[in-house]
Amino acid sequence: MILGYYNTLFVISTILLLILSVRWQIRIDIDFAVFFILIPINLLGYMKMATATTVETAILANHLVYLGGCFLQLFAFLVVCNLCHIGFKPWARLLLFGWSITMYLCSMTVGYSQIFYKSVTLERRHGVSVLIKEYGPVHTLFYVTIVLYMAATLGVLIYSYFKKTEASMQNIYLLTGMMLLSVVAFFGGRAITKDVELAPAAYVLTEVAFLLISHRTRLYYITGDISANILEEGADGLVCFDMERRLLVSNKTAQKMIPGLRTAQTDHLLNETVAEFRQLGECVIRFASGDRTESPLIEIGGRSYQTRVEYIKDGKRNVGYYVVLRDVTAERKYIDGVNKYTEQLRAASDAAIAADNAKSQFLAQMSHEIRTPINAILGMNEMIMRECSEKQILDYASSIETSGHTLLYLINSILDFSKIEDGKMEIIDVDYDTVKFISGLVSSTQTRAEDKGLKLELYIDDTLPSVMHGDDVRLSQVMLNLLSNAVKYTDEGKISLTMRRNRGMGKDDDDSIWLHVEVSDTGIGIRHKDMDRLFHSFERLDESRNRNIEGTGLGMAIVYRMLDLMGSTINVKSEYGKGSTFWFDIRQGVVDDRVIGNYQERLKTENMRKKKNITLYEPDARVLVVDDNALNQKVTRNYLKLCGIVPDEAMSGAAAIELMKENTYDVVFLDHMMPEMDGIQTLEIIRRDKLAPESTVMVVLTANAIEGSREMYLAAGFDDYISKPVDLNDMVDKLEGYLKNGRGTDT
């Protein structure tokens, strides 16, 4: 029975050793492995001793027993220290090994000396051989060593329990139980019987306990490797969990970041009622659920930590999680600062955009509000000049026309400057008739010059192409500004306009020419010290002398910036008190290279065309005029009356829709800014409900003349755009095109 007891323990210990070696091939702590190897050796010695037939054989078996016995308690102590994360200096390990080797060598002297055993005999008891020994002095030291190892091991476990080291409390409880069992087996067994050793059974049970916690030990090794790698990466915190989210280990950096980790128990779930632990647990739960779209931030103690969660792997198996914590407080504060600054910039930008939109809306409204009465004034004045023959009244009407166009010029200057300042001024090149272009400049300047008794001299190159390509609107504005200033600042003498090819700028080609434009006057001139301020916005030079001269101080600034947009530069030469000359050269495309010939003859023909009676007569034309302003409606009605047309009229968009439901029109003149339903909204309903056939020309007749208005109205669905105040000849020309061609914006 006793032999069976030893055989059973031997088989169990051997199986446990095999399990250990198979399951943990990759990495086994040397102390752990040696402990498992020594137990079968120790039991093999007991088995051999139980079957020994001679004293000599029993002594040899005793050597195997002590090979295990002298080292088992040492390695059990070292394993427990390792599990409790208590290290040993190399010299201390060597000292302990040296003492155990000394004890074992002394045990080898049995049969040769009496220092270990004074005497030995072999007896048969209970069917097995028993070695009867009389202990020597060294054997007493051996017993003392065993007792000290047991006490030291228990001391380590007690220390770990009370000091809350990184050791697992579960492991401490289990190891303490096994250690107490070993003490009872060692001392109790000797008190009960000397024929059977109970210590080997305690060793096997301890082996079982070690094997049970070896899985956790494996995790500790793996997390130790991870911790080493993290430390190599930088000052990052590391917290490791098993698959049930029980704490395995945390490094010192993590414990500084999350102070609660210092007292958290290994192998226990963190108390997630604590905010910092709850945040940590949520990161792991999110990762485990498959949500890995971002690295969550956790806030602890006023600091921000970026987290990265990964699996702890044992080979291909997921055996836990590790969380890397990186302090990103500085980066977070920087980002928050940038975001706050960006938000402030965005708010400022939104405010600027809102202000710009408000400004644009204001300018559009002011353009509409001012142009609307000007349209009535100039329109009615046009009718007076056409229908009245009394010279005095015609003189009055001529003055009204001049003042009206002056006011219109001032409004346009303000709008143009605003567009340039906002970067919304666009250069739009089109084909334009050279003679008509010059005629418009002359007619706008001639009357004002004559009213001041000034002579307007024209030097027009006969070889200029008949049709050129460029932004005639902007070019006209530049030249009118120069001519207007020349008239304003000249009290006697003359104004001269020169337009010619400038072959000195480079050779002309079939597609373009260099156009030289020059405006001279015999006016007050400009002082040399004022030259630098000439093109500044809102600057009026020599204010004390020129205070009675009308103007905004924007004319030359607009000239400078418009020419810059068109790729040209203004030049000036002036002598104070004698006059000034302004000139520029600009590239213009050639569309029709036939020369204009004698401009004066062409001008007479053009003026006759303007002054001739309206020849368009279309009494059958169906025209609808929609305008909420009665005076403007009257102007348009009278213009159409000259063409034999009696239009239908509507004072609102709703009224226009009702008329179009019952009538078909060739042309519809539709005002934009009307109450309740504006022109664009009215057009949308007309298009949506198909109240007008494709042949009906929808024309917006509006006082909104700011930059981009034409494009906006065409994009909204209008076929053409006419700005107020309406020029009679232009309107008649367009109307003739509408009735002849059906629709088209280029007429």
XYZ file of C-alpha atoms in Angstrom:
747
model
C 0.000 0.000 0.000
C 2.835 2.369 0.861
C 4.563 1.536 -2.418
C 1.316 2.183 -4.261
C 1.133 5.579 -2.526
C 4.593 6.525 -3.844
C 3.871 5.056 -7.297
C 0.641 7.045 -7.565
C 2.332 10.291 -6.583
C 5.134 9.574 -9.076
C 2.682 8.966 -11.925
C 0.715 12.122 -11.051
C 3.826 14.285 -10.857
C 5.142 12.874 -14.143
C 1.821 13.606 -15.865
C 1.825 17.145 -14.477
C 5.376 17.619 -15.782
C 4.301 16.428 -19.235
C 1.292 18.755 -19.206
C 3.535 21.639 -18.297
C 6.033 20.860 -21.042
C 3.340 20.357 -23.728
C 1.196 23.391 -22.936
C 4.000 25.838 -22.290
C 6.667 24.900 -24.793
C 7.478 28.437 -25.779
C 8.419 29.904 -22.428
C 8.708 28.319 -18.940
C 10.348 30.077 -16.031
C 13.449 28.090 -15.024
C 12.501 27.988 -11.327
C 9.046 26.749 -12.242
C 10.382 24.025 -14.538
C 13.050 22.806 -12.073
C 10.435 22.478 -9.317
C 8.303 20.239 -11.548
C 11.346 18.131 -12.510
C 12.580 17.663 -8.926
C 9.307 16.195 -7.609
C 9.369 13.020 -9.819
C 13.069 12.598 -8.934
C 12.234 12.874 -5.246
C 9.390 10.340 -5.585
C 11.556 8.014 -7.652
C 13.997 7.947 -4.718
C 11.186 7.013 -2.291
C 10.022 4.251 -4.678
C 13.527 2.795 -4.982
C 14.039 2.984 -1.240
C 10.743 1.130 -0.624
C 11.920 -1.760 -2.821
C 15.575 -1.776 -1.689
C 16.965 -5.124 -0.454
C 20.292 -3.870 0.846
C 21.501 -0.884 2.811
C 23.724 0.163 -0.074
C 20.744 0.204 -2.487
C 18.683 2.140 0.031
C 21.488 4.725 0.445
C 21.638 5.209 -3.343
C 17.864 5.715 -3.383
C 18.297 8.163 -0.501
C 20.617 10.218 -2.692
C 17.709 10.667 -5.173
C 15.381 11.626 -2.320
C 17.786 14.337 -1.155
C 18.466 15.526 -4.710
C 14.871 16.586 -4.617
C 14.692 17.354 -0.926
C 17.655 19.723 -0.794
C 16.351 21.849 -3.673
C 12.541 21.550 -3.643
C 11.930 24.089 -0.884
C 14.458 26.449 -2.493
C 12.711 26.374 -5.862
C 9.266 26.502 -4.255
C 10.439 29.659 -2.471
C 11.820 31.151 -5.706
C 8.627 30.362 -7.643
C 6.496 32.043 -4.974
C 8.798 35.095 -4.989
C 8.462 35.262 -8.762
C 4.664 35.036 -8.614
C 4.606 37.765 -5.968
C 6.880 39.979 -8.118
C 9.674 39.997 -5.550
C 13.083 39.904 -7.163
C 16.411 38.543 -5.975
C 19.869 39.865 -6.519
C 22.056 37.394 -8.472
C 24.470 37.036 -5.554
C 21.586 36.099 -3.222
C 20.462 33.346 -5.590
C 24.017 32.057 -5.836
C 24.301 32.012 -2.050
C 21.092 29.997 -1.705
C 22.153 27.604 -4.431
C 25.536 27.190 -2.780
C 23.928 26.321 0.546
C 21.581 23.747 -1.065
C 24.476 22.165 -2.944
C 26.439 21.987 0.317
C 23.520 20.223 2.008
C 23.217 17.772 -0.868
C 26.946 17.015 -0.884
C 26.780 16.351 2.844
C 23.893 13.932 2.249
C 26.142 12.085 -0.204
C 28.559 11.244 2.648
C 26.146 8.734 4.190
C 28.042 5.469 4.585
C 31.353 7.316 4.596
C 30.996 9.757 7.515
C 28.665 10.539 10.361
C 28.112 14.281 9.715
C 24.721 13.695 8.077
C 23.654 10.279 9.435
C 25.456 8.766 12.419
C 24.136 5.302 11.497
C 21.701 3.614 9.050
C 19.961 0.204 8.996
C 17.392 -1.327 6.660
C 14.161 -2.859 7.922
C 10.996 -4.257 6.358
C 7.830 -2.679 7.629
C 4.326 -2.949 6.191
C 5.699 -4.717 3.133
C 8.270 -2.057 2.187
C 11.883 -1.377 3.055
C 12.486 1.453 5.528
C 15.852 3.089 6.127
C 16.310 3.563 9.889
C 18.553 6.613 10.484
C 20.280 8.283 13.370
C 20.672 11.947 12.396
C 23.981 13.770 12.507
C 24.661 17.506 13.071
C 24.421 18.524 9.377
C 21.034 16.862 9.055
C 19.813 19.152 11.830
C 20.990 22.119 9.713
C 19.121 20.587 6.783
C 15.893 20.533 8.829
C 16.493 24.095 9.957
C 16.977 25.094 6.285
C 13.667 23.461 5.325
C 11.876 25.256 8.157
C 13.466 28.580 7.201
C 12.431 28.172 3.553
C 8.868 27.421 4.638
C 8.848 30.427 6.952
C 10.360 32.659 4.264
C 7.804 31.495 1.720
C 4.937 32.197 4.102
C 6.544 35.544 4.909
C 6.621 36.498 1.208
C 2.941 35.591 0.834
C 1.956 37.562 3.928
C 4.023 40.550 2.772
C 2.380 40.475 -0.669
C -1.061 40.291 0.890
C -0.629 43.283 3.171
C 1.550 45.423 0.898
C -0.797 44.907 -2.096
C 1.960 44.151 -4.546
C 1.178 43.317 -8.160
C 0.682 39.688 -7.159
C -2.739 38.152 -7.735
C -4.746 37.834 -4.515
C -6.208 34.580 -5.837
C -2.708 33.226 -6.294
C -1.699 34.370 -2.808
C -4.674 32.603 -1.237
C -4.005 29.394 -3.153
C -0.266 29.391 -2.481
C -0.743 30.171 1.189
C -3.084 27.195 1.506
C -0.623 24.906 -0.218
C 2.230 26.210 1.899
C 0.325 25.606 5.133
C -0.514 22.113 3.904
C 3.201 21.483 3.300
C 4.021 22.632 6.839
C 1.351 20.355 8.286
C 2.528 17.432 6.141
C 6.177 18.005 7.050
C 5.718 18.265 10.798
C 2.496 16.320 11.240
C 3.674 13.383 9.184
C 6.689 12.920 11.395
C 4.538 13.049 14.483
C 2.135 10.384 13.131
C 4.577 7.894 11.544
C 8.178 7.668 10.441
C 7.503 4.854 7.958
C 5.715 7.058 5.350
C 6.700 10.585 4.195
C 3.673 12.917 3.746
C 5.764 15.795 2.365
C 5.817 14.332 -1.205
C 2.007 14.446 -1.241
C 2.132 18.098 -0.212
C 4.688 18.737 -2.967
C 2.388 17.157 -5.579
C -0.535 19.246 -4.350
C 1.676 22.326 -4.573
C 2.577 21.230 -8.097
C -1.138 21.083 -8.923
C -1.563 24.560 -7.466
C 1.368 25.865 -9.524
C -0.106 24.299 -12.640
C -3.500 25.866 -11.950
C -1.985 29.312 -11.770
C 0.477 28.667 -14.606
C -2.058 29.974 -17.136
C -2.091 33.291 -15.321
C 1.686 33.137 -15.048
C 1.846 32.767 -18.821
C -0.233 35.913 -19.192
C 2.119 37.723 -16.821
C 5.095 36.789 -18.988
C 3.331 37.948 -22.161
C 2.216 41.213 -20.579
C 5.763 41.681 -19.322
C 7.003 41.501 -22.913
C 4.350 43.972 -24.001
C 5.310 46.295 -21.164
C 8.962 46.148 -22.210
C 8.022 47.048 -25.790
C 5.818 49.910 -24.647
C 8.625 51.265 -22.509
C 10.869 51.201 -25.560
C 8.314 53.268 -27.474
C 8.272 56.081 -24.898
C 6.596 57.260 -21.714
C 3.304 55.480 -22.351
C 1.052 53.899 -19.781
C 0.119 50.213 -20.064
C -2.769 48.323 -18.488
C -3.368 44.627 -19.246
C -6.545 42.581 -18.738
C -7.569 38.993 -19.313
C -10.512 38.131 -21.542
C -12.901 38.672 -18.600
C -11.400 42.146 -18.108
C -9.701 41.220 -14.861
C -6.585 43.255 -14.191
C -3.285 41.557 -14.987
C -0.684 44.283 -14.734
C -0.170 48.038 -15.059
C 3.100 49.901 -15.364
C 4.179 52.850 -13.240
C 3.349 55.372 -15.948
C -0.227 54.085 -16.095
C -0.435 54.254 -12.304
C 0.599 57.900 -12.423
C -2.022 58.556 -15.062
C -4.720 56.578 -13.228
C -3.831 56.697 -9.513
C -6.468 54.110 -8.618
C -4.392 51.420 -10.355
C -1.839 51.609 -7.539
C -4.256 49.926 -5.132
C -6.218 47.851 -7.654
C -5.935 44.105 -7.053
C -4.485 41.858 -9.729
C -6.899 39.252 -11.144
C -9.876 41.315 -10.012
C -12.362 43.327 -12.044
C -11.840 47.043 -11.732
C -14.490 48.889 -9.768
C -16.292 50.609 -12.645
C -18.291 52.815 -10.312
C -15.059 54.820 -10.230
C -15.122 57.188 -13.224
C -11.518 56.606 -14.309
C -11.955 52.808 -14.264
C -15.293 53.085 -16.043
C -13.702 55.033 -18.901
C -10.940 52.429 -19.158
C -13.460 49.591 -19.171
C -15.560 51.290 -21.847
C -12.516 51.453 -24.130
C -11.992 47.690 -23.774
C -15.705 46.925 -24.242
C -15.826 49.074 -27.373
C -12.799 47.274 -28.791
C -14.192 43.844 -27.923
C -17.484 44.719 -29.636
C -15.631 45.461 -32.877
C -15.803 49.273 -32.745
C -12.275 50.256 -33.752
C -12.993 53.338 -35.839
C -11.130 55.733 -33.563
C -8.819 55.919 -30.584
C -11.020 57.073 -27.696
C -9.902 59.871 -25.420
C -10.355 59.612 -21.672
C -10.213 62.551 -19.288
C -8.693 61.947 -15.841
C -7.642 64.606 -13.363
C -7.843 67.383 -15.920
C -5.559 65.582 -18.379
C -6.372 63.921 -21.690
C -5.145 60.446 -22.586
C -5.436 58.819 -25.980
C -6.082 55.097 -25.736
C -5.144 52.230 -28.018
C -6.545 48.776 -27.290
C -5.095 45.562 -28.739
C -5.426 41.853 -28.087
C -2.866 40.001 -25.972
C -2.022 36.938 -28.048
C -0.563 33.603 -27.022
C 0.376 32.226 -30.382
C -2.807 32.632 -32.410
C -5.123 32.734 -29.395
C -6.524 35.940 -27.930
C -5.892 35.662 -24.199
C -6.491 39.218 -23.053
C -6.381 42.924 -23.841
C -3.813 45.608 -23.326
C -4.512 49.326 -23.269
C -1.802 51.833 -24.145
C -2.325 55.296 -22.673
C -0.590 58.318 -24.155
C -0.747 61.745 -22.546
C -2.011 64.114 -25.242
C -2.984 66.965 -22.934
C -0.630 69.439 -24.603
C -1.698 68.357 -28.078
C -5.335 68.476 -27.013
C -4.964 71.972 -25.630
C -3.237 73.011 -28.838
C -5.965 71.427 -30.969
C -8.657 72.977 -28.769
C -6.902 76.301 -29.156
C -6.712 75.856 -32.927
C -10.354 74.769 -33.034
C -11.359 77.741 -30.925
C -9.337 80.051 -33.143
C -10.796 78.370 -36.229
C -14.273 78.811 -34.775
C -13.514 82.464 -34.150
C -12.226 82.808 -37.703
C -15.311 81.006 -38.977
C -17.537 83.298 -36.944
C -15.605 86.309 -38.196
C -15.806 84.937 -41.736
C -19.535 84.334 -41.368
C -19.934 87.833 -40.005
C -17.868 89.217 -42.884
C -19.888 87.212 -45.397
C -23.100 88.354 -43.745
C -21.846 91.932 -43.808
C -20.787 91.518 -47.428
C -24.172 90.045 -48.306
C -25.869 92.837 -46.413
C -23.692 95.315 -48.253
C -24.502 93.705 -51.605
C -28.181 93.667 -50.722
C -27.965 97.284 -49.626
C -26.209 98.294 -52.841
C -28.739 96.391 -54.928
C -31.570 98.045 -53.014
C -30.004 101.484 -53.302
C -29.328 100.938 -56.985
C -32.960 100.016 -57.433
C -34.310 102.830 -55.269
C -32.187 105.510 -56.959
C -32.392 104.249 -60.538
C -36.168 103.870 -60.330
C -36.894 107.614 -59.994
C -34.035 108.444 -62.387
C -35.695 106.188 -64.940
C -38.927 108.154 -64.525
C -37.097 111.492 -64.673
C -35.047 110.688 -67.782
C -37.905 108.795 -69.411
C -40.380 111.606 -68.996
C -37.700 114.081 -70.027
C -37.118 112.040 -73.202
C -40.794 112.329 -74.043
C -40.700 116.094 -73.386
C -37.735 116.517 -75.722
C -39.485 114.481 -78.415
C -42.916 116.021 -78.143
C -42.151 119.662 -77.235
C -40.936 122.303 -79.716
C -40.657 125.288 -77.358
C -36.982 126.280 -77.119
C -37.030 127.351 -73.462
C -38.604 124.087 -72.348
C -36.159 122.109 -74.488
C -33.297 123.948 -72.753
C -34.762 122.979 -69.395
C -35.127 119.391 -70.577
C -31.531 119.351 -71.799
C -30.358 120.469 -68.350
C -32.467 117.777 -66.722
C -30.915 115.180 -69.023
C -27.383 116.342 -68.220
C -27.984 116.386 -64.468
C -29.734 113.027 -64.598
C -26.815 111.398 -66.378
C -24.412 113.056 -63.925
C -26.320 111.537 -61.037
C -26.306 108.195 -62.814
C -22.549 108.512 -63.315
C -22.033 109.121 -59.571
C -24.131 106.090 -58.660
C -22.222 103.919 -61.109
C -18.910 105.125 -59.669
C -19.885 104.064 -56.161
C -21.160 100.688 -57.363
C -18.086 100.092 -59.499
C -15.717 100.913 -56.648
C -17.616 98.594 -54.322
C -17.374 95.773 -56.864
C -13.650 96.316 -57.305
C -13.059 96.413 -53.528
C -14.967 93.148 -53.086
C -13.082 91.465 -55.916
C -16.343 90.926 -57.783
C -15.516 93.011 -60.828
C -15.258 90.740 -63.861
C -13.869 91.564 -67.274
C -16.302 90.341 -69.929
C -15.011 90.648 -73.480
C -17.564 91.035 -76.276
C -17.643 92.218 -79.874
C -18.504 95.920 -80.183
C -18.971 98.443 -82.990
C -16.126 100.962 -82.843
C -18.084 103.936 -84.187
C -21.053 103.333 -81.879
C -18.632 102.982 -78.985
C -16.960 106.336 -79.719
C -20.325 107.958 -80.430
C -21.562 106.983 -76.985
C -18.503 108.608 -75.400
C -18.900 111.774 -77.430
C -22.629 112.152 -76.816
C -22.090 111.700 -73.072
C -19.383 114.389 -73.003
C -20.346 116.848 -75.740
C -23.270 118.541 -74.008
C -21.454 119.018 -70.699
C -18.415 120.442 -72.482
C -20.531 122.847 -74.518
C -22.428 123.933 -71.393
C -19.076 125.120 -69.966
C -18.049 126.718 -73.251
C -15.379 124.106 -73.881
C -14.418 122.704 -77.226
C -14.305 118.923 -77.606
C -11.680 117.904 -80.146
C -11.569 114.373 -81.519
C -8.530 112.719 -83.077
C -9.779 109.360 -84.232
C -7.524 107.092 -86.285
C -9.231 106.341 -89.623
C -7.566 102.907 -89.670
C -9.236 101.583 -86.522
C -11.101 98.302 -87.159
C -14.898 98.572 -87.542
C -15.597 95.908 -84.939
C -13.301 95.175 -82.010
C -13.371 92.640 -79.180
C -12.944 93.611 -75.529
C -14.839 94.716 -72.462
C -16.502 97.757 -74.023
C -18.455 98.512 -70.846
C -15.367 98.780 -68.625
C -13.358 100.560 -71.319
C -16.190 103.059 -71.744
C -16.318 103.632 -67.977
C -12.581 104.335 -67.887
C -12.737 106.784 -70.775
C -15.884 108.509 -69.458
C -14.182 108.974 -66.093
C -11.200 110.612 -67.797
C -13.415 112.786 -70.019
C -15.702 113.736 -67.124
C -12.727 114.800 -64.995
C -11.333 116.782 -67.907
C -14.620 118.689 -68.225
C -14.983 119.205 -64.459
C -11.484 120.595 -63.934
C -11.335 122.767 -67.091
C -12.959 126.198 -67.044
C -11.814 127.412 -70.464
C -10.100 126.039 -73.498
C -10.612 122.563 -74.828
C -10.845 118.867 -74.183
C -9.318 116.442 -76.641
C -9.836 112.704 -77.122
C -7.342 110.692 -79.136
C -7.880 107.070 -80.199
C -5.379 105.428 -82.516
C -3.361 102.350 -83.184
C -0.097 102.310 -81.248
C 2.310 100.444 -83.459
C 5.130 101.397 -81.122
C 3.837 98.858 -78.578
C 4.443 96.010 -80.990
C 3.392 94.769 -84.364
C -0.349 94.396 -84.927
C -1.599 91.040 -86.088
C -4.782 89.841 -87.741
C -6.395 89.110 -84.392
C -5.618 92.170 -82.257
C -4.195 95.684 -82.094
C -2.724 97.959 -79.440
C -5.282 100.739 -78.917
C -3.843 104.037 -77.656
C -6.309 106.250 -75.761
C -5.405 109.774 -74.689
C -7.465 112.495 -72.957
C -6.023 116.018 -72.677
C -7.391 119.221 -71.206
C -6.375 122.822 -70.649
C -7.607 122.780 -67.078
C -6.111 123.505 -63.678
C -3.500 120.763 -63.808
C -2.062 118.771 -60.906
C 0.661 119.813 -58.490
C 3.713 117.572 -58.495
C 3.336 116.815 -54.770
C -0.213 115.538 -55.368
C 0.744 113.022 -58.045
C 1.189 110.183 -55.540
C -2.330 110.725 -54.187
C -3.983 110.953 -57.569
C -5.227 107.363 -57.683
C -6.152 107.028 -53.987
C -9.757 106.281 -53.121
C -11.909 109.183 -51.866
C -9.075 111.662 -52.471
C -9.879 115.128 -53.811
C -6.757 117.066 -54.699
C -6.289 120.760 -53.969
C -9.526 120.750 -51.928
C -9.527 124.467 -51.175
C -9.519 125.250 -54.894
C -11.812 122.443 -56.043
C -14.410 122.333 -53.251
C -17.185 123.486 -55.599
C -16.488 120.711 -58.091
C -18.875 117.767 -57.753
C -17.572 114.239 -57.385
C -16.907 111.347 -55.007
C -13.130 111.172 -55.227
C -13.406 107.674 -56.704
C -13.063 108.354 -60.429
C -9.293 107.991 -60.819
C -9.127 105.084 -58.360
C -11.689 103.268 -60.496
C -9.740 104.091 -63.677
C -6.533 102.729 -62.188
C -8.063 99.492 -60.922
C -10.185 98.787 -63.993
C -7.228 99.216 -66.304
C -5.207 96.949 -64.046
C -7.914 94.291 -64.383
C -7.761 94.685 -68.167
C -3.974 94.408 -68.244
C -3.172 98.065 -68.796
C -1.789 101.027 -66.844
C -2.812 104.670 -66.677
C -0.152 107.316 -67.319
C -0.325 111.023 -66.554
C 1.550 114.171 -67.473
C 0.476 117.485 -65.965
C 1.579 121.073 -65.527
C -0.077 122.913 -62.686
C -2.278 125.715 -64.000
C -1.963 124.642 -67.642
C -3.595 121.248 -67.994
C -3.151 117.498 -67.913
C -2.855 114.542 -70.251
C -3.871 110.984 -69.349
C -3.184 108.018 -71.591
C -3.069 104.250 -71.682
C -2.541 101.453 -74.171
C -4.727 98.374 -74.206
C -4.883 95.245 -76.335
C -8.174 94.832 -78.221
C -9.213 92.012 -80.493
C -10.082 92.564 -84.150
C -13.390 91.088 -85.321
C -13.958 93.104 -88.514
C -10.726 94.544 -89.910
C -12.492 96.945 -92.266
C -11.399 100.422 -91.206
C -13.881 102.965 -89.851
C -12.703 105.654 -92.289
C -13.589 109.272 -91.618
C -15.047 109.227 -88.131
C -16.704 112.653 -88.369
C -18.816 111.479 -91.306
C -19.650 108.242 -89.519
C -20.539 110.252 -86.403
C -22.987 112.420 -88.313
C -24.696 109.313 -89.640
C -24.878 107.811 -86.147
C -26.268 111.041 -84.648
C -28.880 111.214 -87.357
C -29.887 107.674 -86.484
C -30.272 108.649 -82.855
C -32.217 111.808 -83.579
C -34.467 110.352 -86.241
C -38.039 109.487 -85.437
C -38.764 105.968 -84.324
C -39.391 103.866 -87.417
C -40.489 100.686 -85.640
C -44.256 100.414 -85.904
C -45.858 97.226 -84.604
C -49.444 97.940 -83.569
C -50.267 94.227 -83.562
C -47.488 93.334 -81.133
C -48.716 91.922 -77.838
C -46.621 93.345 -74.985
C -47.130 93.106 -71.226
C -45.477 95.599 -68.856
C -45.253 94.533 -65.191
C -44.024 97.198 -62.736
C -45.236 98.253 -59.297
C -44.101 101.855 -59.927
C -46.747 103.836 -61.815
C -44.276 106.413 -63.157
C -41.923 103.775 -64.564
C -44.894 101.981 -66.044
C -45.913 105.240 -67.686
C -42.396 105.748 -69.131
C -42.353 102.261 -70.651
C -45.904 102.708 -71.954
C -44.955 105.980 -73.680
C -41.809 104.426 -75.192
C -43.913 101.596 -76.617
C -46.530 104.065 -77.784
C -43.896 105.589 -80.105
C -43.776 102.166 -81.802
C -47.547 101.986 -82.143
C -47.808 99.443 -79.335
C -50.474 99.656 -76.644
C -49.276 97.309 -73.892
C -51.225 95.503 -71.221
C -50.146 96.574 -67.747
C -49.936 94.890 -64.359
C -48.900 96.400 -61.030
C -47.875 93.090 -59.430
C -46.651 89.590 -60.183
C -49.998 88.067 -59.226
C -51.846 90.387 -61.626
C -49.387 89.506 -64.397
C -50.009 85.782 -63.868
C -53.765 86.288 -64.155
C -53.311 88.221 -67.428
C -50.996 85.549 -68.846
C -53.509 82.824 -68.063
C -55.909 84.501 -70.509
C -53.557 86.130 -73.043
C -50.532 85.279 -75.143
C -47.776 87.901 -75.421
C -44.848 88.419 -77.762
C -42.790 90.270 -75.137
C -43.143 90.603 -71.368
C -41.235 93.377 -69.566
C -41.068 92.269 -65.927
C -39.720 94.362 -63.037
C -37.698 92.501 -60.409
C -38.204 94.201 -57.057
C -41.936 94.139 -56.406
C -43.784 93.550 -53.119
C -45.218 90.138 -52.172
C -44.053 88.370 -55.342
C -40.907 89.636 -57.068
C -40.048 89.255 -60.733
C -38.006 86.066 -60.358
C -40.749 84.358 -58.342
C -43.297 85.465 -60.919
C -41.175 84.052 -63.742
C -40.813 80.724 -61.913
C -44.597 80.344 -61.749
C -44.966 81.354 -65.409
C -42.384 78.750 -66.465
C -43.730 76.086 -64.105
C -47.363 76.496 -65.166
C -46.397 77.002 -68.833
C -48.307 80.274 -69.066
C -46.117 81.528 -71.916
C -45.162 79.778 -75.185
C -41.519 79.318 -76.136
C -41.759 82.272 -78.519
C -42.586 84.752 -75.740
C -39.548 86.837 -74.814
C -39.296 87.373 -71.038
C -37.270 90.534 -70.325
C -36.349 91.733 -66.855
C -36.631 95.519 -66.730
C -34.884 96.435 -63.481
C -33.020 99.115 -61.597
C -30.685 96.467 -60.159
C -27.484 97.126 -62.072
C -24.787 95.813 -59.737
C -22.069 93.405 -60.916
C -23.399 89.988 -61.854
C -27.029 91.092 -62.146
C -27.287 90.274 -65.843
C -25.865 86.777 -65.326
C -28.136 86.227 -62.323
C -31.273 87.121 -64.263
C -30.331 85.028 -67.292
C -29.602 82.088 -64.990
C -33.031 82.600 -63.386
C -34.687 82.035 -66.767
C -35.070 85.488 -68.308
C -34.311 85.849 -72.011
C -32.792 89.317 -71.740
C -31.917 92.081 -69.304
C -32.476 95.849 -69.586
C -31.316 98.123 -66.778
C -32.988 101.348 -65.698
C -32.878 104.133 -66.604
C -33.924 102.819 -70.008
C -32.428 104.381 -73.115
C -35.194 104.790 -75.685
C -33.098 103.937 -78.740
C -31.603 100.870 -77.070
C -35.027 99.659 -76.014
C -36.453 100.150 -79.500
C -33.503 98.314 -81.064
C -33.974 95.392 -78.673
C -37.737 95.352 -79.173
C -37.246 95.219 -82.915
C -34.984 92.218 -82.446
C -37.469 90.479 -80.139
C -40.339 90.860 -82.571
C -38.204 89.858 -85.529
C -36.310 86.895 -84.065
C -38.577 85.649 -81.282
C -35.936 85.596 -78.536
C -32.221 86.210 -78.017
C -30.009 88.124 -75.690
C -27.477 89.291 -78.254
C -29.779 91.593 -80.179
